[in-house]
Short mmCIF file of C-alpha atoms in Angstrom, two decimals:
data_model
loop_
_atom_site.label_atom_id
_atom_site.label_comp_id
_atom_site.label_asym_id
_atom_site.label_seq_id
_atom_site.Cartn_x
_atom_site.Cartn_y
_atom_site.Cartn_z
CA MET A 1015 0.00 0.00 0.00
CA LEU A 1016 1.34 3.45 -0.90
CA LYS A 1017 0.81 5.87 1.96
CA GLU A 1018 0.64 9.65 1.86
CA LYS A 1019 3.88 11.48 2.58
CA ASP A 1020 4.16 13.12 6.01
CA ASN A 1021 5.59 16.61 5.46
CA GLN A 1022 5.61 17.64 9.12
CA LEU A 1023 9.03 18.63 10.43
CA SER A 1024 10.24 17.54 13.86
CA ILE A 1025 12.08 19.69 16.39
CA TYR A 1026 15.31 17.97 15.33
CA SER A 1027 15.07 19.40 11.81
CA ILE A 1028 16.89 22.50 13.02
CA LEU A 1029 20.03 20.36 12.71
CA TYR A 1030 19.78 20.77 8.96
CA ASP A 1031 20.91 24.39 9.34
CA LYS A 1032 24.39 22.99 9.91
CA ILE A 1033 24.56 21.79 6.29
CA PRO A 1034 26.57 24.24 4.10
CA GLU A 1035 24.42 26.16 1.61
CA ASN A 1036 26.56 25.10 -1.35
CA HIS A 1037 26.47 21.39 -0.47
CA THR A 1038 25.56 19.26 -3.51
CA LEU A 1039 22.64 17.52 -1.78
CA LYS A 1040 21.22 20.71 -0.32
CA LEU A 1041 21.27 22.46 -3.70
CA LEU A 1042 19.49 19.50 -5.31
CA ARG A 1043 16.83 19.25 -2.60
CA ASP A 1044 16.07 22.98 -2.82
CA GLU A 1045 15.99 23.31 -6.62
CA VAL A 1046 14.92 19.95 -8.10
CA ASP A 1047 11.39 18.63 -7.49
CA PHE A 1048 11.37 14.82 -7.22
CA SER A 1049 7.70 14.50 -6.22
CA PHE A 1050 6.69 13.43 -9.77
CA ILE A 1051 8.28 10.03 -9.06
CA ASN A 1052 5.45 9.08 -6.68
CA LYS A 1053 2.83 9.77 -9.33
CA MET A 1054 4.90 7.98 -11.99
CA LEU A 1055 5.05 4.76 -9.96
CA GLU A 1056 1.73 4.86 -8.08
CA LYS A 1057 0.15 2.32 -10.46
CA THR A 1058 2.68 -0.30 -9.33
CA TYR A 1059 1.33 -0.09 -5.76
CA CYS A 1060 -2.02 -0.94 -4.16
CA LYS A 1061 -3.58 2.15 -2.56
CA GLU A 1062 -5.97 0.35 -0.18
CA TYR A 1063 -4.50 -3.00 0.85
CA GLY A 1064 -1.26 -4.33 2.28
CA ARG A 1065 1.39 -2.91 4.57
CA PRO A 1066 2.34 0.76 4.06
CA ALA A 1067 5.23 0.89 1.58
CA LYS A 1068 8.16 3.27 1.50
CA GLU A 1069 7.37 5.95 -1.05
CA PRO A 1070 9.03 5.62 -4.49
CA GLU A 1071 10.55 9.10 -4.29
CA LEU A 1072 12.46 8.10 -1.15
CA MET A 1073 13.62 4.80 -2.67
CA VAL A 1074 14.82 6.41 -5.91
CA LYS A 1075 16.68 9.08 -3.94
CA ILE A 1076 18.44 6.39 -1.91
CA LEU A 1077 19.48 4.66 -5.15
CA VAL A 1078 20.78 8.01 -6.43
CA LEU A 1079 22.88 8.42 -3.27
CA GLN A 1080 24.15 4.89 -3.72
CA LYS A 1081 25.45 5.67 -7.21
CA LEU A 1082 26.57 9.18 -6.35
CA TYR A 1083 28.92 7.88 -3.65
CA ASP A 1084 29.40 4.30 -4.99
CA LEU A 1085 28.03 2.49 -1.92
CA SER A 1086 26.59 -0.97 -1.27
CA ASP A 1087 22.96 -1.45 -0.22
CA GLU A 1088 23.97 -1.87 3.42
CA LYS A 1089 26.40 1.05 3.42
CA VAL A 1090 24.04 3.55 1.82
CA ILE A 1091 21.32 2.84 4.42
CA GLU A 1092 23.90 3.13 7.20
CA ASN A 1093 25.13 6.48 5.88
CA CYS A 1094 21.55 7.74 5.42
CA SER A 1095 20.97 7.14 9.13
CA LEU A 1096 24.07 9.12 10.13
CA ASN A 1097 24.68 11.87 7.54
CA LEU A 1098 22.57 15.03 7.90
CA ALA A 1099 23.02 16.00 4.23
CA TYR A 1100 21.73 12.58 3.16
CA MET A 1101 18.68 12.96 5.42
CA TYR A 1102 17.94 16.45 4.13
CA PHE A 1103 18.16 15.26 0.52
CA LEU A 1104 15.80 12.36 1.28
CA GLY A 1105 13.29 14.74 2.87
CA ILE A 1106 13.05 12.86 6.16
CA ASN A 1107 13.36 13.91 9.80
CA PRO A 1108 16.57 12.90 11.63
CA GLU A 1109 14.68 10.41 13.83
CA ASP A 1110 12.69 8.74 10.99
CA ASP A 1111 13.16 5.06 10.21
CA LEU A 1112 14.82 4.03 6.95
CA PRO A 1113 13.99 0.98 4.79
CA HIS A 1114 15.89 -2.28 5.35
CA PRO A 1115 18.75 -2.73 2.81
CA SER A 1116 16.97 -5.79 1.35
CA LEU A 1117 14.10 -3.54 0.23
CA LEU A 1118 16.42 -1.76 -2.21
CA ALA A 1119 16.97 -4.98 -4.18
CA LYS A 1120 13.22 -5.69 -4.11
CA PHE A 1121 12.42 -2.15 -5.30
CA ARG A 1122 14.93 -2.34 -8.15
CA LYS A 1123 13.53 -5.64 -9.36
CA SER A 1124 9.79 -5.08 -8.90
CA ARG A 1125 9.46 -1.34 -9.65
CA LEU A 1126 12.35 -0.47 -11.96
CA GLU A 1127 12.82 -3.75 -13.84
CA GLY A 1128 11.89 -2.35 -17.25
CA ASN A 1129 14.37 0.58 -16.85
CA LEU A 1130 11.97 2.86 -18.76
CA THR A 1131 11.14 4.57 -15.48
CA ILE A 1132 14.72 5.82 -15.11
CA ASP A 1133 14.60 7.17 -18.69
CA GLU A 1134 11.48 9.14 -17.77
CA ILE A 1135 13.07 10.46 -14.57
CA ILE A 1136 16.18 11.63 -16.46
CA ILE A 1137 14.01 13.39 -19.06
CA GLU A 1138 11.71 15.03 -16.46
CA ILE A 1139 14.60 16.41 -14.40
CA ILE A 1140 16.29 17.86 -17.51
CA ASN A 1141 12.98 19.45 -18.56
CA GLN A 1142 12.57 20.98 -15.10
CA CYS A 1143 16.04 22.49 -15.21
CA ILE A 1144 15.55 23.88 -18.72
CA GLU A 1145 12.28 25.56 -17.64
CA LYS A 1146 14.03 27.10 -14.62
CA GLY A 1147 16.91 28.35 -16.75
CA ILE A 1148 19.47 26.16 -15.01
CA LEU A 1149 20.32 24.28 -18.23
CA GLN A 1150 20.63 25.59 -21.77
CA LYS A 1151 17.77 24.95 -24.17
CA VAL A 1152 20.04 24.83 -27.27
CA SER A 1153 22.98 22.45 -27.28
CA GLY A 1154 24.89 20.08 -29.49
CA ILE A 1155 24.82 16.41 -28.56
CA THR A 1156 27.58 13.83 -28.56
CA ILE A 1157 27.33 10.04 -28.53
CA ASP A 1158 29.79 7.35 -27.51
CA SER A 1159 29.92 3.97 -25.77
CA THR A 1160 31.99 2.69 -22.86
CA HIS A 1161 32.66 -0.82 -21.63
CA THR A 1162 31.93 -2.41 -18.25
CA GLU A 1163 33.55 -5.61 -17.00
CA ALA A 1164 31.15 -8.40 -15.99
CA ASN A 1165 30.87 -9.34 -12.31
CA THR A 1166 32.27 -12.80 -13.05
CA LYS A 1167 35.16 -14.49 -14.82
CA LYS A 1168 34.96 -15.80 -18.36
CA TYR A 1169 35.59 -19.50 -18.98
CA ARG A 1170 36.33 -21.72 -21.96
CA PRO A 1171 33.32 -23.58 -23.44
CA GLU A 1172 34.57 -26.91 -22.03
CA ARG A 1173 34.62 -25.44 -18.50
CA VAL A 1174 31.13 -24.00 -18.99
CA MET A 1175 29.82 -27.41 -20.09
CA LYS A 1176 31.40 -29.08 -17.06
CA GLN A 1177 29.69 -26.54 -14.75
CA LEU A 1178 26.38 -27.13 -16.51
CA ALA A 1179 26.65 -30.92 -16.06
CA LYS A 1180 27.49 -30.59 -12.35
CA LYS A 1181 24.60 -28.18 -11.81
CA ILE A 1182 22.17 -30.55 -13.57
CA PHE A 1183 23.30 -33.47 -11.36
CA LYS A 1184 22.89 -31.41 -8.19
CA THR A 1185 19.41 -30.20 -9.15
CA VAL A 1186 18.23 -33.68 -10.21
CA LYS A 1187 19.30 -35.08 -6.85
CA GLU A 1188 17.51 -32.28 -4.95
CA GLU A 1189 14.23 -32.59 -6.87
CA ASN A 1190 14.22 -36.32 -7.72
CA GLY A 1191 15.77 -37.65 -4.52
CA GLU A 1192 18.46 -39.54 -6.42
CA ILE A 1193 20.25 -39.57 -9.75
CA PRO A 1194 19.20 -42.52 -11.97
CA SER A 1195 22.04 -45.06 -12.29
CA GLU A 1196 21.74 -45.01 -16.10
CA ILE A 1197 23.10 -41.45 -16.15
CA ASN A 1198 26.89 -41.34 -16.46
CA GLN A 1199 28.17 -38.99 -13.73
CA GLU A 1200 31.85 -39.39 -14.61
CA ILE A 1201 32.58 -36.05 -16.30
CA PRO A 1202 35.50 -36.31 -18.78
CA ASP A 1203 38.73 -34.60 -17.71
CA TYR A 1204 39.09 -32.18 -20.60
CA LYS A 1205 42.38 -30.85 -19.21
CA GLU A 1206 44.12 -34.08 -20.22
CA ILE A 1207 43.19 -33.46 -23.87
CA GLU A 1208 45.90 -31.27 -25.41
CA ASN A 1209 43.86 -30.20 -28.46
CA HIS A 1210 41.30 -27.61 -27.33
CA ASP A 1211 38.96 -28.31 -30.27
CA GLU A 1212 38.94 -32.00 -29.41
CA ALA A 1213 38.32 -31.18 -25.74
CA ARG A 1214 35.29 -29.08 -26.65
CA LYS A 1215 33.85 -31.79 -28.88
CA THR A 1216 34.31 -34.39 -26.14
CA MET A 1217 32.55 -32.22 -23.55
CA LYS A 1218 29.77 -31.34 -25.96
CA SER A 1219 29.08 -35.01 -26.73
CA TYR A 1220 29.05 -35.82 -23.03
CA LEU A 1221 26.67 -32.96 -22.13
CA GLU A 1222 24.31 -33.78 -25.02
CA GLU A 1223 24.17 -37.41 -23.85
CA THR A 1224 23.57 -36.29 -20.24
CA VAL A 1225 20.72 -33.96 -21.26
CA SER A 1226 19.15 -36.70 -23.37
CA LYS A 1227 19.29 -39.21 -20.48
CA VAL A 1228 17.83 -36.71 -17.98
CA GLU A 1229 14.91 -36.01 -20.34
CA GLU A 1230 14.34 -39.75 -20.73
CA LEU A 1231 14.65 -40.86 -17.09
CA VAL A 1232 13.45 -37.85 -15.03
CA GLU A 1233 9.85 -36.69 -14.92
CA LEU A 1234 10.57 -33.08 -15.82
CA GLU A 1235 7.01 -31.85 -15.32
CA LYS A 1236 7.43 -32.59 -11.61
CA ALA A 1237 10.94 -31.13 -11.53
CA PRO A 1238 10.68 -27.51 -12.80
CA GLU A 1239 14.22 -26.46 -11.86
CA THR A 1240 15.72 -29.48 -13.62
CA LYS A 1241 13.57 -28.78 -16.66
CA ALA A 1242 14.75 -25.16 -16.77
CA LEU A 1243 18.40 -26.25 -16.53
CA VAL A 1244 17.99 -28.87 -19.28
CA ASN A 1245 16.37 -26.31 -21.60
CA ASN A 1246 19.11 -23.83 -20.78
CA ALA A 1247 21.83 -26.38 -21.65
CA LYS A 1248 20.11 -27.25 -24.95
CA GLU A 1249 19.83 -23.56 -25.85
CA ILE A 1250 23.54 -22.96 -25.13
CA LEU A 1251 24.63 -26.00 -27.15
CA ALA A 1252 22.41 -24.99 -30.08
CA ASP A 1253 24.18 -21.63 -30.44
CA PRO A 1254 26.90 -22.02 -33.13
CA LYS A 1255 28.83 -19.12 -31.54
CA PHE A 1256 29.25 -21.08 -28.29
CA MET A 1257 31.84 -23.53 -29.61
CA GLU A 1258 33.70 -20.63 -31.26
CA GLN A 1259 34.06 -18.93 -27.83
CA LYS A 1260 31.77 -16.07 -28.89
CA GLY A 1261 28.67 -17.14 -26.96
CA VAL A 1262 28.05 -17.91 -23.27
CA ARG A 1263 31.27 -17.77 -21.26
CA SER A 1264 29.85 -17.94 -17.73
CA ILE A 1265 26.99 -19.85 -16.09
CA VAL A 1266 26.49 -17.06 -13.54
CA ASP A 1267 26.08 -14.28 -16.13
CA GLN A 1268 24.97 -15.79 -19.43
CA GLU A 1269 24.30 -12.45 -21.15
CA ALA A 1270 27.83 -11.02 -20.88
CA ARG A 1271 29.92 -11.30 -24.05
CA ILE A 1272 33.45 -10.72 -25.31
CA GLY A 1273 33.99 -7.25 -26.77
CA TYR A 1274 37.01 -5.22 -27.88
CA LYS A 1275 38.24 -1.87 -26.58
CA SER A 1276 40.79 -1.95 -29.41
CA LYS A 1277 42.03 -4.51 -31.93
CA ASN A 1278 44.13 -6.42 -29.40
CA ASP A 1279 42.42 -5.44 -26.14
CA PRO A 1280 39.38 -7.66 -25.41
CA PHE A 1281 37.07 -7.46 -22.39
CA PHE A 1282 34.25 -9.61 -21.03
CA GLY A 1283 31.07 -7.80 -20.08
CA TYR A 1284 28.80 -5.08 -21.47
CA LYS A 1285 28.81 -1.87 -23.48
CA THR A 1286 26.76 1.18 -22.57
CA GLU A 1287 26.01 3.89 -25.13
CA PHE A 1288 25.38 7.44 -23.87
CA MET A 1289 24.02 10.52 -25.59
CA MET A 1290 24.78 13.81 -23.84
CA THR A 1291 24.74 17.55 -24.38
CA THR A 1292 28.01 19.32 -25.20
CA GLU A 1293 27.18 22.59 -23.40
CA ASP A 1294 26.03 21.45 -19.94
CA ARG A 1295 27.33 17.85 -20.24
CA MET A 1296 24.00 16.31 -19.29
CA ILE A 1297 23.31 12.68 -20.25
CA THR A 1298 19.98 12.57 -22.10
CA ALA A 1299 19.70 8.90 -23.12
CA VAL A 1300 21.29 5.55 -22.24
CA HIS A 1301 21.30 2.09 -23.86
CA THR A 1302 23.10 -1.03 -22.65
CA GLY A 1303 24.05 -4.04 -24.79
CA ASN A 1304 26.38 -6.99 -24.33
CA GLY A 1305 30.11 -6.70 -25.03
CA ALA A 1306 29.62 -7.47 -28.73
CA TYR A 1307 27.22 -4.53 -29.20
CA VAL A 1308 27.94 -2.48 -32.36
CA ASP A 1309 28.13 1.27 -31.73
CA GLY A 1310 25.28 3.24 -33.28
CA THR A 1311 22.81 0.33 -33.49
CA LYS A 1312 20.33 2.13 -31.21
CA PHE A 1313 21.08 5.65 -32.41
CA ASP A 1314 17.45 6.32 -33.41
CA GLU A 1315 16.10 5.27 -30.00
CA LEU A 1316 18.63 7.38 -28.14
CA LEU A 1317 17.86 10.39 -30.34
CA GLU A 1318 14.11 10.03 -29.72
CA LEU A 1319 14.68 9.98 -25.95
CA THR A 1320 16.90 13.06 -26.26
CA LYS A 1321 14.24 14.91 -28.26
CA LYS A 1322 11.79 14.37 -25.37
CA THR A 1323 13.94 16.70 -23.26
CA ARG A 1324 12.89 19.45 -25.72
CA ILE A 1325 16.54 20.46 -26.22
CA LYS A 1326 17.15 22.05 -29.64
CA ILE A 1327 19.98 20.19 -31.38
CA PRO A 1328 22.06 22.13 -33.95
CA GLU A 1329 25.06 19.74 -33.95
CA VAL A 1330 25.75 16.03 -33.45
CA TYR A 1331 29.21 14.69 -32.55
CA GLY A 1332 30.55 11.14 -32.68
CA ASP A 1333 33.63 9.09 -33.50
CA LYS A 1334 34.27 7.05 -36.67
CA ALA A 1335 32.00 4.24 -35.52
CA TYR A 1336 29.00 6.51 -36.18
CA PHE A 1337 29.96 7.37 -39.76
CA LYS A 1338 27.08 5.39 -41.25
CA LYS A 1339 24.54 6.40 -43.88
CA PRO A 1340 21.42 5.81 -41.71
CA ILE A 1341 22.91 7.89 -38.87
CA LEU A 1342 24.02 10.72 -41.18
CA ASP A 1343 20.55 10.73 -42.79
CA LYS A 1344 18.87 10.92 -39.37
CA ILE A 1345 21.03 13.89 -38.43
CA SER A 1346 20.15 15.54 -41.73
CA GLU A 1347 16.42 15.03 -41.04
CA LEU A 1348 16.98 16.78 -37.73
CA LYS A 1349 18.42 19.76 -39.68
CA ALA A 1350 21.57 19.46 -37.60
CA LYS A 1351 25.19 19.34 -38.72
CA ALA A 1352 27.18 16.11 -38.30
CA TYR A 1353 30.67 16.34 -36.80
CA ILE A 1354 31.71 12.71 -37.30
CA PRO A 1355 35.09 11.73 -38.81
CA VAL A 1356 35.05 9.66 -42.00
CA SER A 1357 35.38 5.93 -41.45
CA GLU A 1358 37.71 4.07 -43.82
CA ALA A 1359 35.39 1.06 -43.62
CA ALA A 1360 32.58 3.05 -45.26
CA TYR A 1361 34.57 5.38 -47.53
CA ARG A 1362 37.61 4.11 -49.46
CA ILE A 1363 38.82 6.57 -52.08
CA ASP A 1364 42.36 7.74 -52.75
CA GLU A 1365 41.63 11.47 -52.81
CA GLU A 1366 45.14 12.26 -54.05
CA ARG A 1367 44.25 10.50 -57.30
CA PHE A 1368 40.47 11.04 -57.61
CA SER A 1369 38.06 13.91 -56.91
CA TYR A 1370 34.29 14.20 -57.33
CA ASN A 1371 31.92 16.87 -58.67
CA LYS A 1372 28.47 16.33 -57.16
CA ASP A 1373 26.71 18.73 -59.55
CA SER A 1374 27.78 16.87 -62.70
CA ASP A 1375 28.09 13.49 -60.94
CA GLU A 1376 31.57 12.97 -62.41
CA TRP A 1377 34.87 11.71 -61.04
CA PHE A 1378 38.17 13.31 -62.12
CA CYS A 1379 41.61 11.75 -61.96
CA SER A 1380 44.86 13.56 -61.10
CA GLN A 1381 45.83 13.57 -64.81
CA GLY A 1382 42.73 15.51 -65.88
CA ASN A 1383 40.66 12.61 -67.24
CA LYS A 1384 37.00 12.37 -66.26
CA THR A 1385 34.28 9.74 -66.20
CA ILE A 1386 31.87 9.62 -69.14
CA LYS A 1387 29.27 7.13 -67.90
CA LYS A 1388 28.27 5.06 -64.89
CA LYS A 1389 26.39 1.82 -64.24
CA HIS A 1390 24.57 0.53 -61.19
CA TYR A 1391 25.27 -3.07 -60.10
CA ILE A 1392 23.77 -5.36 -57.48
CA ARG A 1393 26.15 -8.16 -56.56
CA LYS A 1394 25.10 -11.69 -55.64
CA CYS A 1395 25.71 -10.87 -51.98
CA GLY A 1396 23.17 -8.03 -52.28
CA LYS A 1397 25.71 -5.22 -52.06
CA GLU A 1398 25.02 -2.28 -54.39
CA THR A 1399 27.85 -0.49 -56.22
CA TYR A 1400 28.47 2.08 -58.97
CA ASN A 1401 31.01 1.63 -61.77
CA TYR A 1402 32.26 4.92 -63.22
CA TYR A 1403 34.01 4.62 -66.64
CA PHE A 1404 36.81 7.01 -67.62
CA ASP A 1405 37.44 8.04 -71.24
CA ARG A 1406 39.34 5.14 -72.84
CA GLU A 1407 41.40 7.20 -75.28
CA GLN A 1408 42.80 9.45 -72.56
CA CYS A 1409 43.60 6.42 -70.42
CA ARG A 1410 45.34 4.71 -73.35
CA ASN A 1411 48.12 7.33 -73.51
CA CYS A 1412 48.19 8.32 -69.82
CA PRO A 1413 51.65 8.33 -68.16
CA MET A 1414 50.07 6.84 -64.97
CA ARG A 1415 48.48 3.95 -66.86
CA GLU A 1416 50.72 1.20 -65.42
CA VAL A 1417 50.02 2.37 -61.86
CA CYS A 1418 46.29 2.93 -62.35
CA ILE A 1419 45.16 0.06 -64.60
CA THR A 1420 45.89 -3.64 -64.36
CA GLY A 1421 45.14 -6.36 -66.90
CA LYS A 1422 43.90 -5.84 -70.45
CA THR A 1423 41.37 -3.12 -69.60
CA VAL A 1424 41.83 -0.02 -71.78
CA GLY A 1425 39.97 2.59 -69.77
CA LYS A 1426 39.93 2.95 -65.98
CA VAL A 1427 36.77 1.67 -64.26
CA LEU A 1428 36.28 3.16 -60.79
CA GLY A 1429 34.12 0.87 -58.64
CA ILE A 1430 32.71 2.55 -55.54
CA GLY A 1431 30.05 1.97 -52.90
CA ILE A 1432 26.61 3.40 -53.53
CA ASN A 1433 27.09 6.03 -50.77
CA THR A 1434 30.63 7.09 -51.75
CA PRO A 1435 29.62 10.25 -53.71
CA GLU A 1436 27.74 11.58 -50.69
CA PHE A 1437 30.56 10.59 -48.30
CA TYR A 1438 33.02 12.52 -50.49
CA GLU A 1439 31.26 15.75 -49.55
CA TYR A 1440 31.56 14.94 -45.84
CA SER A 1441 35.24 14.16 -46.37
CA GLN A 1442 35.92 17.60 -47.90
CA GLN A 1443 34.09 19.40 -45.09
CA GLN A 1444 36.23 17.67 -42.49
CA LYS A 1445 39.45 19.06 -43.91
CA SER A 1446 38.54 22.57 -42.80
CA GLU A 1447 39.96 24.16 -39.66
CA GLY A 1448 36.41 24.97 -38.56
CA PHE A 1449 35.52 21.27 -38.37
CA LYS A 1450 38.66 20.43 -36.39
CA GLU A 1451 37.99 23.23 -33.92
CA LYS A 1452 34.34 22.27 -33.47
CA TYR A 1453 35.17 18.58 -33.06
CA LYS A 1454 37.06 19.38 -29.86
CA LYS A 1455 33.66 19.63 -28.16
CA ARG A 1456 33.37 15.85 -28.30
CA ALA A 1457 36.12 15.54 -25.68
CA CYS A 1458 33.54 16.12 -22.94
CA GLN A 1459 32.15 12.62 -23.62
CA GLU A 1460 35.45 10.92 -22.75
CA GLY A 1461 35.62 12.86 -19.51
CA LYS A 1462 32.10 11.84 -18.56
CA ASN A 1463 32.80 8.17 -19.30
CA GLY A 1464 35.89 8.34 -17.09
CA GLU A 1465 33.95 10.05 -14.30
CA MET A 1466 31.26 7.37 -14.23
CA LYS A 1467 33.77 4.53 -14.25
CA ASN A 1468 36.36 5.93 -11.84
CA PHE A 1469 34.07 7.55 -9.26
CA HIS A 1470 30.62 5.97 -9.61
CA GLY A 1471 31.27 2.27 -10.09
CA LEU A 1472 30.52 1.82 -13.80
CA ASP A 1473 33.85 0.11 -14.42
CA ARG A 1474 32.40 -3.20 -13.17
CA ALA A 1475 28.88 -4.65 -13.15
CA LYS A 1476 27.31 -4.83 -9.68
CA TRP A 1477 24.83 -7.57 -10.58
CA TYR A 1478 24.26 -10.16 -13.34
CA GLY A 1479 22.39 -9.93 -16.64
CA LEU A 1480 21.55 -7.30 -19.22
CA LYS A 1481 18.54 -5.82 -17.37
CA SER A 1482 20.53 -5.34 -14.19
CA MET A 1483 23.44 -3.80 -16.09
CA GLY A 1484 21.02 -1.46 -17.89
CA LEU A 1485 19.56 -0.35 -14.57
CA GLN A 1486 23.03 0.24 -13.12
CA ALA A 1487 24.05 2.36 -16.13
CA LYS A 1488 20.88 4.47 -16.06
CA LEU A 1489 21.02 5.06 -12.31
CA THR A 1490 24.66 6.10 -12.70
CA ALA A 1491 23.68 8.51 -15.50
CA LEU A 1492 20.93 9.97 -13.29
CA ALA A 1493 23.37 10.43 -10.40
CA VAL A 1494 26.06 12.20 -12.45
CA ASN A 1495 23.39 14.42 -14.04
CA LEU A 1496 22.25 15.54 -10.60
CA LYS A 1497 25.85 16.07 -9.58
CA ARG A 1498 26.36 18.26 -12.65
CA ILE A 1499 23.17 20.23 -11.97
CA ALA A 1500 24.42 20.96 -8.43
CA ALA A 1501 27.75 22.19 -9.84
CA ILE A 1502 25.95 24.51 -12.28
CA LEU A 1503 23.69 25.81 -9.47
CA SER A 1504 26.66 26.45 -7.22
CA SER A 1505 28.47 28.37 -9.98
CA LYS A 1506 25.43 30.45 -10.92
CA LYS A 1507 24.66 31.16 -7.27
CA ALA A 1508 28.15 32.60 -6.83
CA ASN A 1509 27.77 34.73 -9.97
CA TYR A 1510 24.51 36.21 -8.68
CA SER A 1511 25.92 37.29 -5.29
CA GLN A 1512 27.33 40.65 -6.45
CA THR A 1513 24.17 41.59 -8.36
CA PHE A 1514 22.07 40.65 -5.35
CA VAL A 1515 23.97 43.02 -3.06
CA ILE A 1516 23.14 45.92 -5.45
CA PHE A 1517 19.47 44.91 -5.34
CA THR A 1518 19.54 44.85 -1.54
CA ASN A 1519 21.07 48.34 -1.35
CA PHE A 1520 18.58 49.69 -3.92
CA TYR A 1521 15.61 48.78 -1.73
CA GLY A 1522 17.35 49.60 1.51
CA LYS A 1523 16.48 46.22 2.96
CA GLU A 1524 18.96 43.54 3.97
CA TYR A 1525 18.63 40.03 2.56
CA HIS A 1526 20.85 37.04 3.24
CA LEU A 1527 21.95 35.42 -0.02
CA GLN A 1528 22.64 32.03 1.56
CA LYS A 1529 19.01 31.77 2.73
CA ILE A 1530 17.46 32.34 -0.70
CA SER A 1531 17.22 29.72 -3.44
CA TYR A 1532 18.69 30.23 -6.89
CA THR A 1533 15.20 30.50 -8.44
CA THR A 1534 14.27 33.29 -6.00
CA GLN A 1535 17.50 35.09 -6.87
CA GLN A 1536 16.55 35.02 -10.53
CA ILE A 1537 13.14 36.59 -9.81
CA LEU A 1538 14.70 39.33 -7.67
CA HIS A 1539 17.35 40.00 -10.29
CA LYS A 1540 14.67 40.52 -12.97
CA LYS A 1541 12.75 42.91 -10.71
CA MET A 1542 15.93 44.88 -10.05
CA ALA A 1543 16.57 45.10 -13.81
CA PHE A 1544 13.02 46.36 -14.37
CA PHE A 1545 13.27 49.13 -11.79
CA SER A 1546 16.71 50.06 -13.06
CA GLY A 1547 15.34 50.50 -16.57
CA HIS A 1548 17.32 47.59 -18.01
CA LEU A 1549 14.75 44.83 -18.30
CA GLY A 1550 15.92 42.00 -20.54
CA GLU A 1551 19.64 42.42 -20.01
#
């Protein structure tokens, strides 16, 4: 049952006056309204029956503190019972009871399992801050992904199959009372087999035989856990990537995968893709995939979430991984300018030898020859290409002929991808000093990734599975956003102090800056400007 919030302050609340005015948590409590969380999650509670539940706003705030200071469930509750700033941020009295640490895990699983709630909270808080003038309404956005190590080790397929067999035996014994004698419990010692491929095949044959025998001899309808394990083993074995060491590598976390930070630097875990503003460095959208996730796959979804913040987007920044036709087209639809370096995988033209004129749709070589016709081809693999044909007679007597043309062909045929002419234009734009200067804005993304991993626990997964990792990433994004908002508020509050003193002297009445919120300062500043004859400055 969701009870009404008690807003009555106790006599001990005077202790909150000891909290510094520029403290991160005090600034957030005074300027950001979290009450919308209760309304957002009220449908997941029963209003009339059951024990009174801790309000969602309180629980989400505790999870924010947990990520803000990288604490365990037990430690964050302990600190909330001792730290005045924590209590003030939570909106409780110093003597109020706090939820048991186990309730945090239950709340995460039952109320935030879909992760869409955290997306909505991130969007709502950004919208609030834009309306109050804390954040800028117009900003470029940048996108990048960062990796997170799984909360478990990775194992070879043969080790995984051994663990599966042992787990099946244990579960059969618990549910069936005994393991049928027909089932061979002597697991092969794969370590004695020098050839790894042979070891995998041996373990696979053994596990397949074990699964088959369990299905035959155990009444699975009366043994649900055994049935689930058998189905899980069959699913793992059926994946062709498994035997190639590209599938499941851990029984504990079966959704983590091998990914690469660079060509020779693999990791085992997950990748999280963030979209954030370049001006205020606020994360607007988050998506988490396994370690093999390809950057840019969910670009459209992240952009749609960002657009819900009502931020106007004039520029989009990304690294080479985002130089893809669908992404560039989406940015063009947005009427924004793309600042994304050309990827050699998508655009392969030797620009020292060939140049393109988009108006005439012609390619020119360094010797002055030009194309006279083109043909469109669709290969058997489905890939579309253009063949541009240069003038044969000019090629016949060209001094670069031996370098440019191989075989018996008379005239040069330039085969290019279907998007190459359009990519050529992007390539020319990126040679300008203006592009290089603008692209420096993307550096803020790397700093934010480092901040989340080094100070807020995103370097390693806290739990297991893709949903849990997604929740961890989004809660971390929410926490660093609030941290950034507090930093902006603190900076703006300091900038308003001198103006506020003038306003105080003008009216002849003394105000104390530290007792007035940033929003109130803004209102007073506008009134001062009006009476001074400078409204709108």
